[in-house]
Amino acid sequence: TVAGGYSGPAVSGGKVCITDYVTADNVKVDNFDRREFSGTERIHCLDEATGKVLWTHEYPVKYSISYPAGPRCTPVMHEGLVYALGAEGHLFCLSTDSGKVVWSHDLKKEYSTTAPLWGYAAHPLIDGDNLLTLAGGEGTHIVALNRLTGQEVWRSTSSGAQGQGYCPPTIINHGGARQLIMYKPDAVVSLDPATGKQYWSLPYEASNGSIIMSPVLSGNYLYAAGYSNKSLMMELDPARPAARELWRDKSNIICPVNVQPFLDKEVLYGFDQKGVLRALTIPDGKRLWETSDAIGKRPAGSETAFIVRQGSRYVLFNELGELLLAELTAEGYREIDRAKVIEPSNFAFGREVVWSMPAFANRHVYLRNDNQIICVDFAAAK
């Protein structure tokens, strides 16, 4: 069993890592006034085959974030280590074998910042010997840490008046360079991932700091969007690290508020803030179609499903706890099958939801809600 959390499971080397939050307080609230809750964040390591708990690391945390059910970031597993970032900025590196803490940071304390409204939600990224993570604050929007020692390698950019946002770091190869793309509430910025030096920046104005998706690269075009139809299509220079604005703030496109959209060729599929699945073309932003079928035709409004491609088909995990197999093409959405696999146990906008990305590994699906983590045989889904 597990407790509350939005983080997904991570699977590697015969182990499953998951984080949660144990509290006696009622955390099924929006908490926009940022009241304080007391509890314990935990990092669990389970046996992949049996679900047996191999070890647990826990630490007390006071939450003062909106939707305070638990951690947001899925753990990162790599070469015998697991990196876990909690909702209030507690970052740990632990041995997957023993659960021993290798190093840790309290990002809020060390970088003199505060957690954003919805908590630390940008997954760290391993790049060579470094772990890249949002810290927030002045001059430390993102920091690079040596992934083995935790020692800071570089720091770069400032978070701005709207805070750090929720978009994880993304690395692209374009213009003859590796570019670290940082999508912030006030700008889209390109950095050298080795040094943190800025290549280019284009202004952006988020609504309430709400930037969640990672920018999507399609050829020479980079797309980013967030709440209130705030969107930006950028054209990248193919010869050097540089960019210009192509268009911004179109309506009737894909402006995600929960889940990363998926690009297939030049068509982007994703859930818009209105709770509908849409398809649009890159770079013109033309909407091809929309449907609410994947989320059970509940009244639209932030409903969502996670999207993963499997061969020529797609697997969707919706907030009702259903796994769907479907075809997504420029012509439309066609559902092949669906199965209820787990109960929604959290609360949002007056409805029960499960907002946690599943893990797909070794022909199985690993899913969690606020009460349990389960493993489902996916071998027959072809």
Coordinates of C-alpha atoms in Angstrom, one line a residue, residues 62-271:
K62 CA 5.2 20.6 6.3
Y63 CA 3.1 21.3 3.2
S64 CA 1.8 24.7 2.3
I65 CA 1.0 24.0 -1.3
S66 CA -2.2 23.7 -3.3
Y67 CA -3.5 20.2 -3.8
P68 CA -1.3 18.9 -0.9
A69 CA -1.9 15.2 -1.4
G70 CA 1.7 14.3 -1.9
P71 CA 4.8 14.5 -4.1
R72 CA 4.6 15.3 -7.8
C73 CA 7.9 14.2 -9.3
T74 CA 8.4 10.6 -10.5
P75 CA 11.7 9.3 -9.1
V76 CA 14.7 9.1 -11.5
M77 CA 16.6 5.7 -11.4
H78 CA 20.0 5.4 -13.0
E79 CA 23.0 3.1 -12.4
G80 CA 22.1 1.9 -8.9
L81 CA 20.9 5.3 -7.7
V82 CA 17.5 6.9 -7.3
Y83 CA 16.8 10.6 -7.3
A84 CA 13.6 11.8 -5.6
L85 CA 12.3 15.4 -5.4
G86 CA 9.6 16.1 -2.9
A87 CA 6.8 18.6 -3.2
E88 CA 8.5 21.2 -0.9
G89 CA 11.9 20.9 -2.5
H90 CA 13.6 18.1 -0.6
L91 CA 16.0 16.4 -3.1
F92 CA 17.5 13.0 -2.2
C93 CA 20.0 10.6 -3.9
L94 CA 19.8 7.1 -2.5
S95 CA 21.2 3.7 -3.2
T96 CA 18.6 1.5 -4.8
D97 CA 20.1 -1.5 -3.2
S98 CA 20.1 -0.3 0.4
G99 CA 18.1 2.9 0.6
K100 CA 21.1 4.6 2.1
V101 CA 21.2 8.4 1.5
V102 CA 24.2 9.3 -0.8
W103 CA 23.4 13.0 -0.6
S104 CA 20.5 15.4 -0.2
H105 CA 19.5 19.1 -0.6
D106 CA 16.8 21.2 0.9
L107 CA 16.4 23.4 -2.2
K108 CA 14.1 26.0 -0.6
K109 CA 16.5 26.6 2.3
E110 CA 19.8 26.4 0.4
Y111 CA 18.6 28.7 -2.5
S112 CA 16.5 31.0 -0.4
T113 CA 13.3 30.5 -2.3
T114 CA 9.7 29.2 -1.9
A115 CA 7.8 26.3 -3.4
P116 CA 5.5 27.3 -6.2
L117 CA 1.7 27.2 -5.6
W118 CA 1.4 23.6 -6.7
G119 CA 4.8 22.5 -5.3
Y120 CA 8.0 21.3 -6.8
A121 CA 6.7 19.4 -9.8
A122 CA 9.5 19.6 -12.5
H123 CA 11.2 16.2 -12.8
P124 CA 15.0 16.3 -12.5
L125 CA 17.0 15.3 -15.6
I126 CA 20.2 13.3 -15.7
D127 CA 22.7 14.7 -18.3
G128 CA 26.0 12.9 -18.3
D129 CA 27.6 13.4 -14.8
N130 CA 25.1 16.0 -13.8
L131 CA 21.6 16.1 -12.4
L132 CA 19.6 19.1 -13.7
T133 CA 16.9 20.4 -11.4
L134 CA 14.8 23.5 -10.8
A135 CA 15.7 25.2 -7.6
G136 CA 13.9 28.5 -8.1
G137 CA 15.0 31.9 -6.9
E138 CA 17.3 34.6 -8.1
G139 CA 20.0 33.3 -10.4
T140 CA 19.1 29.7 -9.5
H141 CA 16.0 28.9 -11.5
I142 CA 17.9 25.8 -12.6
V143 CA 21.0 24.2 -11.0
A144 CA 23.3 21.5 -12.2
L145 CA 24.5 19.1 -9.5
N146 CA 27.1 16.4 -9.8
R147 CA 24.8 13.3 -9.7
L148 CA 27.3 11.3 -7.6
T149 CA 28.2 13.9 -5.0
G150 CA 25.4 16.4 -5.1
Q151 CA 27.9 19.2 -5.4
E152 CA 26.8 22.2 -7.5
V153 CA 28.4 22.5 -10.9
W154 CA 26.6 25.6 -12.2
R155 CA 23.5 27.8 -11.7
S156 CA 21.6 29.8 -14.2
T157 CA 18.7 32.3 -14.8
S158 CA 16.2 33.7 -12.4
S159 CA 12.6 32.5 -11.8
G160 CA 11.0 35.9 -12.0
A161 CA 7.9 37.3 -10.2
Q162 CA 5.6 34.3 -11.0
G163 CA 8.1 31.8 -9.6
Q164 CA 9.7 28.8 -11.1
G165 CA 6.7 27.1 -12.8
Y166 CA 6.4 23.4 -13.2
C167 CA 8.1 22.5 -16.5
P168 CA 11.0 20.0 -16.3
P169 CA 14.3 20.7 -18.1
T170 CA 14.5 19.4 -21.7
I171 CA 17.5 18.9 -23.9
I172 CA 17.3 19.1 -27.7
N173 CA 19.9 18.8 -30.5
H174 CA 19.5 21.7 -32.9
G175 CA 21.5 24.5 -34.6
G176 CA 24.7 22.5 -34.2
A177 CA 24.5 22.4 -30.4
R178 CA 22.9 20.6 -27.5
Q179 CA 20.4 23.1 -26.1
L180 CA 18.9 22.9 -22.6
I181 CA 15.4 24.3 -23.0
M182 CA 13.9 26.0 -19.9
Y183 CA 10.2 27.0 -20.2
K184 CA 9.6 29.5 -17.4
P185 CA 6.6 31.6 -16.5
D186 CA 8.3 34.7 -18.0
A187 CA 10.4 33.3 -20.9
V188 CA 11.5 30.3 -23.0
V189 CA 15.2 30.1 -22.6
S190 CA 18.0 28.0 -24.2
L191 CA 21.1 27.2 -22.3
D192 CA 24.3 25.3 -22.8
P193 CA 23.7 22.2 -20.6
A194 CA 27.4 21.9 -19.9
T195 CA 27.8 25.4 -18.5
G196 CA 24.4 27.0 -18.0
K197 CA 25.4 29.8 -20.4
Q198 CA 22.4 31.3 -22.2
Y199 CA 22.1 30.9 -26.0
W200 CA 18.7 32.7 -26.5
S201 CA 15.6 33.8 -24.8
L202 CA 12.0 34.7 -26.0
P203 CA 9.5 36.4 -23.7
Y204 CA 6.5 34.6 -22.4
E205 CA 3.7 35.6 -20.0
A206 CA 2.2 32.7 -18.1
S207 CA -1.2 32.9 -16.4
N208 CA -0.6 32.4 -12.6
G209 CA 2.8 30.8 -13.3
S210 CA 1.0 27.9 -14.9
I211 CA 3.5 26.3 -17.3
I212 CA 3.5 22.5 -17.2
M213 CA 4.3 20.9 -20.5
S214 CA 7.9 20.5 -21.9
P215 CA 8.3 22.4 -25.2
V216 CA 7.9 20.0 -28.2
L217 CA 10.4 20.1 -31.1
S218 CA 9.2 19.4 -34.6
G219 CA 11.8 20.0 -37.3
N220 CA 12.9 23.6 -37.0
Y221 CA 9.9 24.5 -34.8
L222 CA 9.5 24.5 -31.0
Y223 CA 6.0 24.7 -29.4
A224 CA 5.1 25.7 -25.8
A225 CA 1.8 26.5 -24.2
G226 CA 0.0 26.8 -20.9
Y227 CA -3.1 27.9 -19.1
S228 CA -5.5 30.6 -20.5
N229 CA -4.5 29.9 -24.1
K230 CA -1.0 31.2 -23.6
S231 CA 1.0 29.7 -26.4
L232 CA 4.2 30.3 -28.3
M233 CA 5.4 28.8 -31.6
M234 CA 9.1 29.4 -32.2
E235 CA 11.2 28.9 -35.3
L236 CA 14.8 27.7 -34.6
D237 CA 17.8 28.7 -36.6
P238 CA 19.1 25.5 -38.2
A239 CA 22.7 26.8 -38.3
R240 CA 23.2 28.1 -34.8
P241 CA 21.5 28.2 -31.4
A242 CA 18.9 31.0 -32.0
A243 CA 15.2 31.4 -32.2
R244 CA 12.4 33.8 -33.3
E245 CA 8.7 34.0 -32.5
L246 CA 6.5 32.6 -35.3
W247 CA 3.1 33.2 -33.5
R248 CA 1.6 33.3 -30.0
D249 CA -1.6 33.0 -28.0
K250 CA -3.8 31.3 -30.6
S251 CA -7.2 30.0 -29.5
N252 CA -8.6 26.5 -30.1
I253 CA -5.2 24.8 -30.0
I254 CA -3.6 22.6 -27.3
C255 CA -2.8 24.4 -24.0
P256 CA -2.1 21.6 -21.5
V257 CA -2.6 22.1 -17.8
N258 CA -1.8 18.5 -16.6
V259 CA -0.3 16.2 -19.2
Q260 CA 2.5 16.3 -21.8
P261 CA 1.2 16.3 -25.4
F262 CA 2.7 13.8 -27.9
L263 CA 4.1 14.6 -31.3
D264 CA 3.8 12.1 -34.2
K265 CA 5.3 13.4 -37.4
E266 CA 3.9 16.9 -37.7
V267 CA 0.8 16.3 -35.7
L268 CA 0.6 17.1 -32.0
Y269 CA -1.9 15.2 -29.8
G270 CA -2.8 16.4 -26.3
F271 CA -5.4 17.4 -23.8

